[in-house]
Each structure stands twice: as structure tokens, then as C-alpha cells.
Amino acid sequence: MKVFQYFSTLLALAFLMFNQTVLAHGEDDPLINKVMIDQLERRSGDDLESQILEGSLWIGKDLNKFWLKIDAERMHGDVEELETQLLYSRAFSPYWDIQLGFMKDLKNENGDTWGVIGFLGLAPYSFEVDAALFFNERGQVRYNIKTEYEILFTQKLILAPEINLNVYHKTDTLQRHGSGLSDAQLSLRLRYEVTREFAPYAGINKNRVFGNTATFARQDNEVVSNLEWVVGFRAWF
């Protein structure tokens, strides 16, 4: 527990820093918030169907914000995954934030509580990047990186390729993850922005697991590689 006690202290200090910023800037730096639904979609492939929600909420000032991120999956009427992150975010450049906090899968009885250190921003050539390092009390370390690029056919019709990779420091038989590159997802979504705040889309996902993670999947009679069709929408307010 010492790691998380230390991390909790860091978050408490971040909260104090946030309050000092609020007092220092006053009305020149108003309190703002945003709710973002990145993906609310149905996925179909290999006789499997699922519903996915990926979204976030943040509230704060120009430099300091608090984030709640949600990643949920529903299959056969049951919630299979409900991964939540609570983060403090601090801008350290015009295009990049550093984020500190915790992550928990509320639906996984064997799930750990993870510490999170992440970076969110815009890389050269306008690649959107969300990269994070997760660590738990059992000594497991997970690296996740998501990157997305937008190709504008018109001001409203946009093709968005996305890559999502997970890498683990060591094999975890409890969670059925192998060391090294564990899984990857390559996505293409074509969306039409009815308004700037609402955009339906359709696309495809290519999913694959690797190494010992693939071995675990075969032992559990799970799919190692599959192609999914997706339809959904994104919105913000």
C-alpha cells in the first residue's frame, strides 16, 4: 500500500495547487467543463456483438483540470467491463498535459487498483496521442498508447484511423496477459459531423492478441484475431 499512499499524497498536493490557481486567477480564468462521448457504438463480428462506451468528463481551469474517464463494454445484456479513471491533469506546454491518478475496473472481481501516469496531447503532424503507464501493488506495469489522425474529405466528412496498443512488463496468469506486446487494435471510422457537437459514424476494427496473451486466449477458447464492423456516434457538450 505504500505506493498508493505516496500517490494519494501527490494527488492531494495537486488538489492544493489547483485551489491556489483558482484563487490566483479569479474571473480571468473561469471554471469550465466538458463532457465528451468519444465512442458510443455497436460492434459486430465472428458471431459476437457488443456495445461500447468510451467517454470522459473534465472540469477545471486553463492549466489544471480533474478528469473522469470511462471505458465500458456490454455483451449479451451484461456489463463485461467498466474501467474508470480519476485523474488530475496539468498543462505543461500549449499542446500537452500530464495526468496523474487511479484506474479501476469495477466489474472485474480480480481487478487491481492501478496508479496512472499519462500524457495527453497533440504530436507533430496533428496526431492526437493519449499515452499512459499503469502500475499496481503486484508489481505489474502496463503501457497503453492510443493515437488518432483525422483526414478531412470535407469540413464535415472525416476519416479517422486509430491505433490502440497494450504492452505488459511481465506475464500475469491471473488476468491472462502475457509479457511484451499483449494486444493491438487498428480502427477506421468515417464520420459525418451533423454539427460540431454530434457526428454519427461507421467503420471497422481489426483486433489481435500476441505472444502469451494469445496462448491464454486459445486455452480459454477465445478469439485471437477478429474483424469487427462498428456503427455509432461521437458527441460533446
PDB file of C-alpha atoms in Angstrom:
ATOM      1  CA  MET A   1       0.000   0.000   0.000  1.00  0.00           C
ATOM      2  CA  LYS A   2       2.969   2.372   0.344  1.00  0.00           C
ATOM      3  CA  VAL A   3       2.984   3.084  -3.397  1.00  0.00           C
ATOM      4  CA  PHE A   4      -0.631   4.187  -3.380  1.00  0.00           C
ATOM      5  CA  GLN A   5      -0.277   6.154  -0.161  1.00  0.00           C
ATOM      6  CA  TYR A   6       2.552   8.051  -1.825  1.00  0.00           C
ATOM      7  CA  PHE A   7       0.481   8.537  -4.971  1.00  0.00           C
ATOM      8  CA  SER A   8      -2.507   9.765  -2.912  1.00  0.00           C
ATOM      9  CA  THR A   9      -0.232  12.361  -1.330  1.00  0.00           C
ATOM     10  CA  LEU A  10       0.786  13.552  -4.801  1.00  0.00           C
ATOM     11  CA  LEU A  11      -2.876  13.929  -5.779  1.00  0.00           C
ATOM     12  CA  ALA A  12      -3.607  15.860  -2.592  1.00  0.00           C
ATOM     13  CA  LEU A  13      -0.766  18.251  -3.399  1.00  0.00           C
ATOM     14  CA  ALA A  14      -2.130  18.582  -6.929  1.00  0.00           C
ATOM     15  CA  PHE A  15      -5.539  19.491  -5.500  1.00  0.00           C
ATOM     16  CA  LEU A  16      -3.953  22.196  -3.336  1.00  0.00           C
ATOM     17  CA  MET A  17      -2.141  23.530  -6.411  1.00  0.00           C
ATOM     18  CA  PHE A  18      -5.471  23.566  -8.258  1.00  0.00           C
ATOM     19  CA  ASN A  19      -7.135  25.599  -5.486  1.00  0.00           C
ATOM     20  CA  GLN A  20      -4.270  28.100  -5.428  1.00  0.00           C
ATOM     21  CA  THR A  21      -4.602  28.568  -9.190  1.00  0.00           C
ATOM     22  CA  VAL A  22      -8.346  29.197  -8.815  1.00  0.00           C
ATOM     23  CA  LEU A  23      -7.743  31.882  -6.180  1.00  0.00           C
ATOM     24  CA  ALA A  24      -4.903  33.497  -8.126  1.00  0.00           C
ATOM     25  CA  HIS A  25      -6.722  33.882 -11.432  1.00  0.00           C
ATOM     26  CA  GLY A  26     -10.246  34.660 -10.306  1.00  0.00           C
ATOM     27  CA  GLU A  27     -12.606  35.597 -13.096  1.00  0.00           C
ATOM     28  CA  ASP A  28      -9.740  35.897 -15.608  1.00  0.00           C
ATOM     29  CA  ASP A  29      -9.536  32.095 -15.614  1.00  0.00           C
ATOM     30  CA  PRO A  30     -13.130  30.841 -15.246  1.00  0.00           C
ATOM     31  CA  LEU A  31     -14.134  27.356 -14.178  1.00  0.00           C
ATOM     32  CA  ILE A  32     -15.080  25.350 -17.293  1.00  0.00           C
ATOM     33  CA  ASN A  33     -16.153  21.787 -18.031  1.00  0.00           C
ATOM     34  CA  LYS A  34     -16.740  19.413 -20.933  1.00  0.00           C
ATOM     35  CA  VAL A  35     -18.427  16.042 -21.433  1.00  0.00           C
ATOM     36  CA  MET A  36     -17.039  14.009 -24.357  1.00  0.00           C
ATOM     37  CA  ILE A  37     -18.523  10.798 -25.775  1.00  0.00           C
ATOM     38  CA  ASP A  38     -15.666   9.556 -27.959  1.00  0.00           C
ATOM     39  CA  GLN A  39     -17.332   6.281 -28.911  1.00  0.00           C
ATOM     40  CA  LEU A  40     -20.860   5.048 -28.305  1.00  0.00           C
ATOM     41  CA  GLU A  41     -21.115   2.146 -30.716  1.00  0.00           C
ATOM     42  CA  ARG A  42     -22.220  -1.367 -31.570  1.00  0.00           C
ATOM     43  CA  ARG A  43     -19.565  -3.835 -32.745  1.00  0.00           C
ATOM     44  CA  SER A  44     -20.362  -6.971 -34.720  1.00  0.00           C
ATOM     45  CA  GLY A  45     -18.023  -9.741 -35.865  1.00  0.00           C
ATOM     46  CA  ASP A  46     -17.369 -13.503 -35.612  1.00  0.00           C
ATOM     47  CA  ASP A  47     -20.876 -14.149 -34.258  1.00  0.00           C
ATOM     48  CA  LEU A  48     -20.179 -11.722 -31.389  1.00  0.00           C
ATOM     49  CA  GLU A  49     -21.892  -8.426 -30.685  1.00  0.00           C
ATOM     50  CA  SER A  50     -21.016  -5.827 -28.089  1.00  0.00           C
ATOM     51  CA  GLN A  51     -21.839  -2.276 -27.140  1.00  0.00           C
ATOM     52  CA  ILE A  52     -19.009   0.086 -26.275  1.00  0.00           C
ATOM     53  CA  LEU A  53     -18.873   3.377 -24.420  1.00  0.00           C
ATOM     54  CA  GLU A  54     -15.682   5.420 -24.228  1.00  0.00           C
ATOM     55  CA  GLY A  55     -16.075   8.877 -22.788  1.00  0.00           C
ATOM     56  CA  SER A  56     -14.743  11.449 -20.379  1.00  0.00           C
ATOM     57  CA  LEU A  57     -15.700  14.412 -18.279  1.00  0.00           C
ATOM     58  CA  TRP A  58     -13.356  17.142 -17.154  1.00  0.00           C
ATOM     59  CA  ILE A  59     -13.738  20.235 -15.023  1.00  0.00           C
ATOM     60  CA  GLY A  60     -11.196  22.863 -14.123  1.00  0.00           C
ATOM     61  CA  LYS A  61      -9.228  25.871 -15.229  1.00  0.00           C
ATOM     62  CA  ASP A  62      -6.928  26.588 -18.153  1.00  0.00           C
ATOM     63  CA  LEU A  63      -3.905  24.787 -16.671  1.00  0.00           C
ATOM     64  CA  ASN A  64      -5.394  22.488 -14.028  1.00  0.00           C
ATOM     65  CA  LYS A  65      -8.260  20.049 -14.527  1.00  0.00           C
ATOM     66  CA  PHE A  66      -9.790  16.943 -12.994  1.00  0.00           C
ATOM     67  CA  TRP A  67     -10.801  14.146 -15.361  1.00  0.00           C
ATOM     68  CA  LEU A  68     -13.131  11.171 -15.119  1.00  0.00           C
ATOM     69  CA  LYS A  69     -12.610   8.643 -17.946  1.00  0.00           C
ATOM     70  CA  ILE A  70     -14.959   5.724 -18.581  1.00  0.00           C
ATOM     71  CA  ASP A  71     -14.439   2.669 -20.798  1.00  0.00           C
ATOM     72  CA  ALA A  72     -17.357   0.215 -20.699  1.00  0.00           C
ATOM     73  CA  GLU A  73     -18.309  -2.911 -22.659  1.00  0.00           C
ATOM     74  CA  ARG A  74     -21.656  -4.705 -22.673  1.00  0.00           C
ATOM     75  CA  MET A  75     -22.269  -8.178 -24.153  1.00  0.00           C
ATOM     76  CA  HIS A  76     -25.397 -10.359 -24.114  1.00  0.00           C
ATOM     77  CA  GLY A  77     -27.150  -7.831 -21.905  1.00  0.00           C
ATOM     78  CA  ASP A  78     -24.444  -7.860 -19.200  1.00  0.00           C
ATOM     79  CA  VAL A  79     -21.755  -5.292 -18.450  1.00  0.00           C
ATOM     80  CA  GLU A  80     -18.454  -7.106 -19.013  1.00  0.00           C
ATOM     81  CA  GLU A  81     -16.105  -4.188 -18.354  1.00  0.00           C
ATOM     82  CA  LEU A  82     -16.430  -0.889 -16.538  1.00  0.00           C
ATOM     83  CA  GLU A  83     -12.988   0.696 -16.402  1.00  0.00           C
ATOM     84  CA  THR A  84     -12.859   4.091 -14.707  1.00  0.00           C
ATOM     85  CA  GLN A  85     -10.018   6.555 -14.253  1.00  0.00           C
ATOM     86  CA  LEU A  86      -9.895   9.538 -11.900  1.00  0.00           C
ATOM     87  CA  LEU A  87      -7.088  11.895 -12.901  1.00  0.00           C
ATOM     88  CA  TYR A  88      -5.540  15.251 -12.128  1.00  0.00           C
ATOM     89  CA  SER A  89      -4.324  16.940 -15.320  1.00  0.00           C
ATOM     90  CA  ARG A  90      -1.770  19.733 -15.577  1.00  0.00           C
ATOM     91  CA  ALA A  91      -0.805  21.501 -18.816  1.00  0.00           C
ATOM     92  CA  PHE A  92       2.963  21.834 -19.199  1.00  0.00           C
ATOM     93  CA  SER A  93       3.022  23.134 -22.785  1.00  0.00           C
ATOM     94  CA  PRO A  94       0.490  24.599 -25.238  1.00  0.00           C
ATOM     95  CA  TYR A  95      -0.267  21.118 -26.643  1.00  0.00           C
ATOM     96  CA  TRP A  96       0.460  18.665 -23.820  1.00  0.00           C
ATOM     97  CA  ASP A  97      -0.943  17.710 -20.403  1.00  0.00           C
ATOM     98  CA  ILE A  98       0.487  15.343 -17.806  1.00  0.00           C
ATOM     99  CA  GLN A  99      -2.088  13.291 -15.901  1.00  0.00           C
ATOM    100  CA  LEU A 100      -1.837  11.524 -12.528  1.00  0.00           C
ATOM    101  CA  GLY A 101      -4.450   9.374 -10.844  1.00  0.00           C
ATOM    102  CA  PHE A 102      -6.031   5.954 -10.388  1.00  0.00           C
ATOM    103  CA  MET A 103      -7.769   3.366 -12.563  1.00  0.00           C
ATOM    104  CA  LYS A 104     -10.143   0.545 -11.552  1.00  0.00           C
ATOM    105  CA  ASP A 105     -12.245  -1.994 -13.446  1.00  0.00           C
ATOM    106  CA  LEU A 106     -15.399  -2.014 -11.330  1.00  0.00           C
ATOM    107  CA  LYS A 107     -16.772  -5.184 -12.959  1.00  0.00           C
ATOM    108  CA  ASN A 108     -13.683  -7.369 -12.565  1.00  0.00           C
ATOM    109  CA  GLU A 109     -13.666  -9.191  -9.226  1.00  0.00           C
ATOM    110  CA  ASN A 110      -9.949  -9.953  -9.661  1.00  0.00           C
ATOM    111  CA  GLY A 111      -9.193  -6.436 -10.855  1.00  0.00           C
ATOM    112  CA  ASP A 112      -6.466  -4.367  -9.260  1.00  0.00           C
ATOM    113  CA  THR A 113      -6.412  -0.695  -8.493  1.00  0.00           C
ATOM    114  CA  TRP A 114      -3.786   0.889 -10.730  1.00  0.00           C
ATOM    115  CA  GLY A 115      -1.784   4.065 -10.398  1.00  0.00           C
ATOM    116  CA  VAL A 116      -1.711   6.101 -13.612  1.00  0.00           C
ATOM    117  CA  ILE A 117       0.862   8.455 -15.125  1.00  0.00           C
ATOM    118  CA  GLY A 118      -0.169   9.681 -18.552  1.00  0.00           C
ATOM    119  CA  PHE A 119       0.416  12.216 -21.296  1.00  0.00           C
ATOM    120  CA  LEU A 120      -2.343  13.660 -23.454  1.00  0.00           C
ATOM    121  CA  GLY A 121      -1.753  15.974 -26.368  1.00  0.00           C
ATOM    122  CA  LEU A 122      -1.125  16.755 -29.987  1.00  0.00           C
ATOM    123  CA  ALA A 123       2.046  15.365 -31.582  1.00  0.00           C
ATOM    124  CA  PRO A 124       3.706  16.802 -34.716  1.00  0.00           C
ATOM    125  CA  TYR A 125       1.643  16.422 -37.903  1.00  0.00           C
ATOM    126  CA  SER A 126      -1.544  16.665 -35.763  1.00  0.00           C
ATOM    127  CA  PHE A 127      -1.532  13.143 -34.328  1.00  0.00           C
ATOM    128  CA  GLU A 128      -3.722  13.012 -31.210  1.00  0.00           C
ATOM    129  CA  VAL A 129      -1.937  10.953 -28.544  1.00  0.00           C
ATOM    130  CA  ASP A 130      -3.193   9.503 -25.259  1.00  0.00           C
ATOM    131  CA  ALA A 131      -0.362   7.515 -23.620  1.00  0.00           C
ATOM    132  CA  ALA A 132      -0.341   6.123 -20.088  1.00  0.00           C
ATOM    133  CA  LEU A 133       1.709   3.958 -17.748  1.00  0.00           C
ATOM    134  CA  PHE A 134      -0.293   1.875 -15.245  1.00  0.00           C
ATOM    135  CA  PHE A 135       1.201   0.117 -12.212  1.00  0.00           C
ATOM    136  CA  ASN A 136      -0.267  -1.936  -9.366  1.00  0.00           C
ATOM    137  CA  GLU A 137       0.731  -3.358  -5.989  1.00  0.00           C
ATOM    138  CA  ARG A 138       1.589  -6.752  -7.511  1.00  0.00           C
ATOM    139  CA  GLY A 139       4.433  -5.202  -9.480  1.00  0.00           C
ATOM    140  CA  GLN A 140       2.704  -5.341 -12.859  1.00  0.00           C
ATOM    141  CA  VAL A 141       3.288  -2.459 -15.256  1.00  0.00           C
ATOM    142  CA  ARG A 142       1.150  -1.823 -18.311  1.00  0.00           C
ATOM    143  CA  TYR A 143       1.805   0.659 -21.098  1.00  0.00           C
ATOM    144  CA  ASN A 144      -1.081   1.872 -23.237  1.00  0.00           C
ATOM    145  CA  ILE A 145      -0.920   4.205 -26.194  1.00  0.00           C
ATOM    146  CA  LYS A 146      -3.742   5.448 -28.393  1.00  0.00           C
ATOM    147  CA  THR A 147      -3.093   7.644 -31.384  1.00  0.00           C
ATOM    148  CA  GLU A 148      -5.598   9.053 -33.860  1.00  0.00           C
ATOM    149  CA  TYR A 149      -5.296  11.080 -37.027  1.00  0.00           C
ATOM    150  CA  GLU A 150      -8.060  12.916 -38.875  1.00  0.00           C
ATOM    151  CA  ILE A 151      -8.272  13.029 -42.676  1.00  0.00           C
ATOM    152  CA  LEU A 152     -10.731  15.700 -43.831  1.00  0.00           C
ATOM    153  CA  PHE A 153     -12.504  14.934 -47.099  1.00  0.00           C
ATOM    154  CA  THR A 154     -14.736  17.957 -46.452  1.00  0.00           C
ATOM    155  CA  GLN A 155     -15.337  20.122 -43.386  1.00  0.00           C
ATOM    156  CA  LYS A 156     -17.993  17.607 -42.278  1.00  0.00           C
ATOM    157  CA  LEU A 157     -16.860  14.235 -43.690  1.00  0.00           C
ATOM    158  CA  ILE A 158     -13.834  12.928 -41.766  1.00  0.00           C
ATOM    159  CA  LEU A 159     -11.936   9.625 -41.818  1.00  0.00           C
ATOM    160  CA  ALA A 160     -10.230   8.819 -38.501  1.00  0.00           C
ATOM    161  CA  PRO A 161      -7.639   5.984 -38.325  1.00  0.00           C
ATOM    162  CA  GLU A 162      -6.740   4.953 -34.765  1.00  0.00           C
ATOM    163  CA  ILE A 163      -4.184   2.584 -33.219  1.00  0.00           C
ATOM    164  CA  ASN A 164      -4.501   1.238 -29.667  1.00  0.00           C
ATOM    165  CA  LEU A 165      -1.637  -0.841 -28.171  1.00  0.00           C
ATOM    166  CA  ASN A 166      -1.172  -2.522 -24.773  1.00  0.00           C
ATOM    167  CA  VAL A 167       2.232  -3.723 -23.520  1.00  0.00           C
ATOM    168  CA  TYR A 168       2.802  -5.540 -20.202  1.00  0.00           C
ATOM    169  CA  HIS A 169       6.013  -5.714 -18.196  1.00  0.00           C
ATOM    170  CA  LYS A 170       5.517  -9.343 -17.140  1.00  0.00           C
ATOM    171  CA  THR A 171       3.160 -12.275 -17.639  1.00  0.00           C
ATOM    172  CA  ASP A 172       0.067 -12.216 -15.425  1.00  0.00           C
ATOM    173  CA  THR A 173      -1.718 -15.582 -15.250  1.00  0.00           C
ATOM    174  CA  LEU A 174      -4.482 -14.118 -13.044  1.00  0.00           C
ATOM    175  CA  GLN A 175      -5.502 -11.509 -15.613  1.00  0.00           C
ATOM    176  CA  ARG A 176      -4.442 -13.707 -18.578  1.00  0.00           C
ATOM    177  CA  HIS A 177      -1.940 -11.259 -20.069  1.00  0.00           C
ATOM    178  CA  GLY A 178       1.472 -12.120 -21.469  1.00  0.00           C
ATOM    179  CA  SER A 179       4.616 -10.024 -21.253  1.00  0.00           C
ATOM    180  CA  GLY A 180       5.530  -7.699 -24.099  1.00  0.00           C
ATOM    181  CA  LEU A 181       3.012  -6.601 -26.722  1.00  0.00           C
ATOM    182  CA  SER A 182      -0.279  -8.053 -25.490  1.00  0.00           C
ATOM    183  CA  ASP A 183      -2.928  -6.756 -27.880  1.00  0.00           C
ATOM    184  CA  ALA A 184      -3.465  -4.248 -30.652  1.00  0.00           C
ATOM    185  CA  GLN A 185      -6.464  -2.671 -32.311  1.00  0.00           C
ATOM    186  CA  LEU A 186      -6.448  -0.845 -35.635  1.00  0.00           C
ATOM    187  CA  SER A 187      -9.608   1.127 -36.394  1.00  0.00           C
ATOM    188  CA  LEU A 188     -11.036   3.169 -39.234  1.00  0.00           C
ATOM    189  CA  ARG A 189     -14.116   5.313 -38.624  1.00  0.00           C
ATOM    190  CA  LEU A 190     -15.781   7.528 -41.205  1.00  0.00           C
ATOM    191  CA  ARG A 191     -17.922  10.156 -39.529  1.00  0.00           C
ATOM    192  CA  TYR A 192     -20.196  12.933 -40.682  1.00  0.00           C
ATOM    193  CA  GLU A 193     -20.434  15.977 -38.421  1.00  0.00           C
ATOM    194  CA  VAL A 194     -24.082  16.954 -38.489  1.00  0.00           C
ATOM    195  CA  THR A 195     -22.973  19.689 -36.103  1.00  0.00           C
ATOM    196  CA  ARG A 196     -19.602  20.222 -34.419  1.00  0.00           C
ATOM    197  CA  GLU A 197     -21.114  18.599 -31.315  1.00  0.00           C
ATOM    198  CA  PHE A 198     -22.663  15.497 -32.917  1.00  0.00           C
ATOM    199  CA  ALA A 199     -21.280  13.080 -35.504  1.00  0.00           C
ATOM    200  CA  PRO A 200     -22.558   9.599 -36.440  1.00  0.00           C
ATOM    201  CA  TYR A 201     -20.004   7.203 -37.927  1.00  0.00           C
ATOM    202  CA  ALA A 202     -19.399   3.724 -39.336  1.00  0.00           C
ATOM    203  CA  GLY A 203     -16.184   1.768 -39.627  1.00  0.00           C
ATOM    204  CA  ILE A 204     -14.141  -1.348 -38.903  1.00  0.00           C
ATOM    205  CA  ASN A 205     -11.854  -2.649 -36.151  1.00  0.00           C
ATOM    206  CA  LYS A 206      -9.066  -5.190 -36.583  1.00  0.00           C
ATOM    207  CA  ASN A 207      -8.179  -6.802 -33.234  1.00  0.00           C
ATOM    208  CA  ARG A 208      -5.315  -9.167 -32.445  1.00  0.00           C
ATOM    209  CA  VAL A 209      -3.603 -10.569 -29.347  1.00  0.00           C
ATOM    210  CA  PHE A 210       0.034 -11.646 -29.312  1.00  0.00           C
ATOM    211  CA  GLY A 211       2.537 -13.871 -27.535  1.00  0.00           C
ATOM    212  CA  ASN A 212       1.499 -15.461 -24.249  1.00  0.00           C
ATOM    213  CA  THR A 213      -1.733 -13.483 -24.314  1.00  0.00           C
ATOM    214  CA  ALA A 214      -2.657 -15.364 -27.496  1.00  0.00           C
ATOM    215  CA  THR A 215      -1.732 -18.628 -25.744  1.00  0.00           C
ATOM    216  CA  PHE A 216      -4.072 -17.785 -22.859  1.00  0.00           C
ATOM    217  CA  ALA A 217      -6.831 -16.875 -25.349  1.00  0.00           C
ATOM    218  CA  ARG A 218      -6.533 -20.251 -27.115  1.00  0.00           C
ATOM    219  CA  GLN A 219      -6.605 -22.076 -23.773  1.00  0.00           C
ATOM    220  CA  ASP A 220      -9.789 -20.192 -22.857  1.00  0.00           C
ATOM    221  CA  ASN A 221     -11.338 -20.820 -26.313  1.00  0.00           C
ATOM    222  CA  GLU A 222     -11.288 -17.117 -27.098  1.00  0.00           C
ATOM    223  CA  VAL A 223     -10.647 -15.391 -30.407  1.00  0.00           C
ATOM    224  CA  VAL A 224      -7.031 -14.489 -31.186  1.00  0.00           C
ATOM    225  CA  SER A 225      -7.761 -12.252 -34.189  1.00  0.00           C
ATOM    226  CA  ASN A 226     -11.022 -10.831 -35.489  1.00  0.00           C
ATOM    227  CA  LEU A 227     -12.562  -8.150 -37.651  1.00  0.00           C
ATOM    228  CA  GLU A 228     -15.495  -6.077 -36.387  1.00  0.00           C
ATOM    229  CA  TRP A 229     -17.934  -3.750 -38.079  1.00  0.00           C
ATOM    230  CA  VAL A 230     -18.855  -0.734 -35.981  1.00  0.00           C
ATOM    231  CA  VAL A 231     -21.606   1.866 -36.097  1.00  0.00           C
ATOM    232  CA  GLY A 232     -22.155   4.620 -33.571  1.00  0.00           C
ATOM    233  CA  PHE A 233     -21.698   8.281 -32.841  1.00  0.00           C
ATOM    234  CA  ARG A 234     -19.499  10.749 -31.006  1.00  0.00           C
ATOM    235  CA  ALA A 235     -20.708  13.876 -29.240  1.00  0.00           C
ATOM    236  CA  TRP A 236     -19.609  16.542 -26.818  1.00  0.00           C
ATOM    237  CA  PHE A 237     -21.251  19.270 -24.770  1.00  0.00           C
TER     238      PHE A 237
END
